[in-house]
Amino acid sequence: MAYRLEKGSYHNRKGKRNKLGNLIRVLMDDPDPDALRAFHTELCSAAPERLDVLAAHDMLITRTLDLDTKVARYFGKLEG
């Protein structure tokens, strides 16, 4: 995280403040050690309520990954 804040995707560039980077810094400085994790969970969890809202706004994108077939292609059929 430190690298991203200083040089990566969350750092401020040429006088332009990175709003997400600034928010992450605030959360990292929060006295609650779980503040950043709670933010991530709230933003990124595929909770049923969130999926319903996305679907209602035609913003939910789903894909069939067929991971068993992809794994079998490279590693053969797995036991179990």
Short mmCIF file of N, CA and C in Angstrom, two decimals:
data_model
loop_
_atom_site.label_atom_id
_atom_site.label_comp_id
_atom_site.label_asym_id
_atom_site.label_seq_id
_atom_site.Cartn_x
_atom_site.Cartn_y
_atom_site.Cartn_z
N MET A 1 0.83 -1.20 0.00
CA MET A 1 0.00 0.00 0.00
C MET A 1 0.87 1.26 0.00
N ALA A 2 1.97 1.22 0.73
CA ALA A 2 2.84 2.39 0.81
C ALA A 2 3.36 2.78 -0.57
N TYR A 3 3.76 1.79 -1.36
CA TYR A 3 4.26 2.09 -2.70
C TYR A 3 3.18 2.73 -3.56
N ARG A 4 1.98 2.19 -3.51
CA ARG A 4 0.89 2.75 -4.31
C ARG A 4 0.57 4.18 -3.92
N LEU A 5 0.66 4.48 -2.62
CA LEU A 5 0.38 5.84 -2.16
C LEU A 5 1.49 6.81 -2.56
N GLU A 6 2.72 6.33 -2.59
CA GLU A 6 3.86 7.21 -2.89
C GLU A 6 4.19 7.31 -4.37
N LYS A 7 4.08 6.18 -5.10
CA LYS A 7 4.52 6.18 -6.49
C LYS A 7 3.55 5.50 -7.44
N GLY A 8 2.60 4.79 -6.90
CA GLY A 8 1.71 3.98 -7.74
C GLY A 8 0.38 4.65 -8.04
N SER A 9 -0.63 3.84 -8.14
CA SER A 9 -1.93 4.29 -8.63
C SER A 9 -2.66 5.25 -7.70
N TYR A 10 -2.24 5.39 -6.46
CA TYR A 10 -2.93 6.29 -5.52
C TYR A 10 -2.16 7.57 -5.23
N HIS A 11 -1.05 7.81 -5.88
CA HIS A 11 -0.28 9.01 -5.55
C HIS A 11 -0.78 10.23 -6.32
N ASN A 12 -0.50 11.41 -5.75
CA ASN A 12 -0.87 12.66 -6.40
C ASN A 12 0.08 12.91 -7.56
N ARG A 13 -0.46 13.36 -8.68
CA ARG A 13 0.35 13.57 -9.88
C ARG A 13 0.33 15.03 -10.31
N LYS A 14 1.48 15.60 -10.48
CA LYS A 14 1.65 16.95 -11.05
C LYS A 14 0.57 17.92 -10.61
N GLY A 15 0.45 18.11 -9.33
CA GLY A 15 -0.50 19.07 -8.79
C GLY A 15 -1.94 18.58 -8.73
N LYS A 16 -2.21 17.41 -9.25
CA LYS A 16 -3.56 16.86 -9.19
C LYS A 16 -3.64 15.89 -8.01
N ARG A 17 -4.57 16.17 -7.12
CA ARG A 17 -4.73 15.32 -5.94
C ARG A 17 -5.53 14.08 -6.31
N ASN A 18 -5.09 12.95 -5.87
CA ASN A 18 -5.79 11.70 -6.09
C ASN A 18 -6.78 11.51 -4.95
N LYS A 19 -8.05 11.66 -5.26
CA LYS A 19 -9.08 11.62 -4.22
C LYS A 19 -9.13 10.28 -3.50
N LEU A 20 -9.00 9.19 -4.25
CA LEU A 20 -9.03 7.88 -3.61
C LEU A 20 -7.80 7.69 -2.72
N GLY A 21 -6.64 8.14 -3.19
CA GLY A 21 -5.43 8.06 -2.38
C GLY A 21 -5.57 8.85 -1.09
N ASN A 22 -6.17 10.03 -1.20
CA ASN A 22 -6.37 10.85 0.01
C ASN A 22 -7.33 10.18 0.97
N LEU A 23 -8.38 9.56 0.45
CA LEU A 23 -9.33 8.84 1.30
C LEU A 23 -8.64 7.67 2.00
N ILE A 24 -7.82 6.94 1.25
CA ILE A 24 -7.10 5.81 1.85
C ILE A 24 -6.17 6.28 2.95
N ARG A 25 -5.49 7.41 2.74
CA ARG A 25 -4.62 7.96 3.77
C ARG A 25 -5.41 8.29 5.04
N VAL A 26 -6.58 8.90 4.87
CA VAL A 26 -7.43 9.25 6.01
C VAL A 26 -7.84 7.98 6.76
N LEU A 27 -8.23 6.95 6.02
CA LEU A 27 -8.65 5.70 6.66
C LEU A 27 -7.48 5.01 7.35
N MET A 28 -6.28 5.11 6.77
CA MET A 28 -5.11 4.50 7.41
C MET A 28 -4.73 5.23 8.69
N ASP A 29 -5.04 6.52 8.75
CA ASP A 29 -4.74 7.31 9.94
C ASP A 29 -5.84 7.23 11.00
N ASP A 30 -6.96 6.61 10.65
CA ASP A 30 -8.09 6.50 11.57
C ASP A 30 -7.67 5.69 12.79
N PRO A 31 -8.12 6.09 13.97
CA PRO A 31 -7.78 5.34 15.19
C PRO A 31 -8.30 3.90 15.17
N ASP A 32 -9.36 3.66 14.41
CA ASP A 32 -9.89 2.30 14.29
C ASP A 32 -9.02 1.51 13.32
N PRO A 33 -8.32 0.50 13.77
CA PRO A 33 -7.41 -0.24 12.89
C PRO A 33 -8.14 -0.99 11.77
N ASP A 34 -9.46 -1.15 11.91
CA ASP A 34 -10.23 -1.86 10.90
C ASP A 34 -10.94 -0.93 9.91
N ALA A 35 -10.67 0.36 9.97
CA ALA A 35 -11.37 1.33 9.12
C ALA A 35 -11.13 1.06 7.63
N LEU A 36 -9.90 0.83 7.24
CA LEU A 36 -9.60 0.59 5.84
C LEU A 36 -10.22 -0.72 5.37
N ARG A 37 -10.16 -1.76 6.18
CA ARG A 37 -10.78 -3.03 5.84
C ARG A 37 -12.29 -2.88 5.70
N ALA A 38 -12.91 -2.13 6.60
CA ALA A 38 -14.36 -1.92 6.53
C ALA A 38 -14.75 -1.19 5.25
N PHE A 39 -13.94 -0.19 4.86
CA PHE A 39 -14.19 0.53 3.61
C PHE A 39 -14.10 -0.42 2.42
N HIS A 40 -13.06 -1.24 2.40
CA HIS A 40 -12.88 -2.19 1.30
C HIS A 40 -14.05 -3.17 1.24
N THR A 41 -14.44 -3.69 2.38
CA THR A 41 -15.55 -4.64 2.44
C THR A 41 -16.83 -4.00 1.92
N GLU A 42 -17.10 -2.78 2.36
CA GLU A 42 -18.31 -2.07 1.94
C GLU A 42 -18.30 -1.81 0.43
N LEU A 43 -17.16 -1.48 -0.09
CA LEU A 43 -17.05 -1.12 -1.51
C LEU A 43 -17.00 -2.33 -2.42
N CYS A 44 -16.36 -3.40 -1.99
CA CYS A 44 -16.03 -4.50 -2.90
C CYS A 44 -16.77 -5.81 -2.67
N SER A 45 -17.50 -5.93 -1.59
CA SER A 45 -18.19 -7.20 -1.31
C SER A 45 -19.37 -7.38 -2.25
N ALA A 46 -19.55 -8.60 -2.67
CA ALA A 46 -20.69 -8.93 -3.53
C ALA A 46 -21.87 -9.34 -2.66
N ALA A 47 -22.32 -8.43 -1.82
CA ALA A 47 -23.47 -8.69 -0.95
C ALA A 47 -24.74 -8.79 -1.81
N PRO A 48 -25.65 -9.66 -1.44
CA PRO A 48 -26.88 -9.82 -2.23
C PRO A 48 -27.62 -8.50 -2.47
N GLU A 49 -27.68 -7.64 -1.46
CA GLU A 49 -28.38 -6.36 -1.63
C GLU A 49 -27.70 -5.50 -2.70
N ARG A 50 -26.37 -5.49 -2.69
CA ARG A 50 -25.61 -4.70 -3.66
C ARG A 50 -25.80 -5.26 -5.07
N LEU A 51 -25.78 -6.58 -5.19
CA LEU A 51 -25.99 -7.20 -6.49
C LEU A 51 -27.39 -6.89 -7.03
N ASP A 52 -28.39 -6.89 -6.15
CA ASP A 52 -29.76 -6.56 -6.55
C ASP A 52 -29.85 -5.13 -7.07
N VAL A 53 -29.18 -4.20 -6.39
CA VAL A 53 -29.20 -2.79 -6.82
C VAL A 53 -28.52 -2.65 -8.18
N LEU A 54 -27.37 -3.29 -8.35
CA LEU A 54 -26.68 -3.22 -9.63
C LEU A 54 -27.55 -3.81 -10.75
N ALA A 55 -28.17 -4.94 -10.49
CA ALA A 55 -29.03 -5.57 -11.49
C ALA A 55 -30.22 -4.66 -11.82
N ALA A 56 -30.81 -4.03 -10.82
CA ALA A 56 -31.95 -3.15 -11.04
C ALA A 56 -31.60 -1.97 -11.93
N HIS A 57 -30.32 -1.55 -11.90
CA HIS A 57 -29.86 -0.44 -12.74
C HIS A 57 -29.16 -0.93 -14.00
N ASP A 58 -29.32 -2.21 -14.30
CA ASP A 58 -28.68 -2.83 -15.47
C ASP A 58 -27.17 -2.58 -15.50
N MET A 59 -26.56 -2.69 -14.31
CA MET A 59 -25.12 -2.45 -14.19
C MET A 59 -24.38 -3.70 -13.70
N LEU A 60 -25.07 -4.80 -13.55
CA LEU A 60 -24.44 -6.02 -13.08
C LEU A 60 -23.97 -6.83 -14.27
N ILE A 61 -22.68 -7.04 -14.34
CA ILE A 61 -22.08 -7.81 -15.43
C ILE A 61 -21.64 -9.15 -14.86
N THR A 62 -22.10 -10.22 -15.45
CA THR A 62 -21.71 -11.55 -15.00
C THR A 62 -21.10 -12.31 -16.17
N ARG A 63 -20.24 -13.23 -15.84
CA ARG A 63 -19.60 -14.08 -16.84
C ARG A 63 -19.56 -15.50 -16.32
N THR A 64 -19.74 -16.46 -17.20
CA THR A 64 -19.56 -17.85 -16.86
C THR A 64 -18.08 -18.16 -17.08
N LEU A 65 -17.37 -18.51 -16.03
CA LEU A 65 -15.93 -18.70 -16.13
C LEU A 65 -15.54 -20.13 -16.48
N ASP A 66 -16.38 -21.09 -16.12
CA ASP A 66 -16.10 -22.50 -16.38
C ASP A 66 -14.66 -22.84 -15.97
N LEU A 67 -14.35 -22.57 -14.73
CA LEU A 67 -12.98 -22.72 -14.22
C LEU A 67 -12.50 -24.16 -14.25
N ASP A 68 -13.38 -25.12 -14.01
CA ASP A 68 -12.95 -26.52 -14.04
C ASP A 68 -12.37 -26.89 -15.40
N THR A 69 -13.01 -26.43 -16.47
CA THR A 69 -12.51 -26.72 -17.82
C THR A 69 -11.16 -26.05 -18.06
N LYS A 70 -11.02 -24.82 -17.60
CA LYS A 70 -9.75 -24.11 -17.78
C LYS A 70 -8.62 -24.77 -17.00
N VAL A 71 -8.89 -25.19 -15.78
CA VAL A 71 -7.88 -25.87 -14.98
C VAL A 71 -7.51 -27.20 -15.65
N ALA A 72 -8.51 -27.95 -16.10
CA ALA A 72 -8.26 -29.24 -16.73
C ALA A 72 -7.43 -29.09 -18.00
N ARG A 73 -7.59 -28.01 -18.70
CA ARG A 73 -6.83 -27.76 -19.93
C ARG A 73 -5.32 -27.75 -19.66
N TYR A 74 -4.93 -27.19 -18.53
CA TYR A 74 -3.51 -27.06 -18.22
C TYR A 74 -2.98 -28.13 -17.27
N PHE A 75 -3.84 -28.61 -16.39
CA PHE A 75 -3.38 -29.52 -15.35
C PHE A 75 -4.01 -30.91 -15.41
N GLY A 76 -4.90 -31.12 -16.33
CA GLY A 76 -5.61 -32.38 -16.39
C GLY A 76 -6.78 -32.37 -15.40
N LYS A 77 -7.58 -33.40 -15.45
CA LYS A 77 -8.73 -33.48 -14.54
C LYS A 77 -8.23 -33.66 -13.11
N LEU A 78 -8.74 -32.83 -12.22
CA LEU A 78 -8.34 -32.89 -10.82
C LEU A 78 -9.18 -33.92 -10.08
N GLU A 79 -8.58 -34.55 -9.11
CA GLU A 79 -9.30 -35.51 -8.27
C GLU A 79 -10.26 -34.78 -7.36
N GLY A 80 -11.39 -35.37 -7.08
CA GLY A 80 -12.29 -34.82 -6.08
C GLY A 80 -13.40 -34.13 -6.63
#
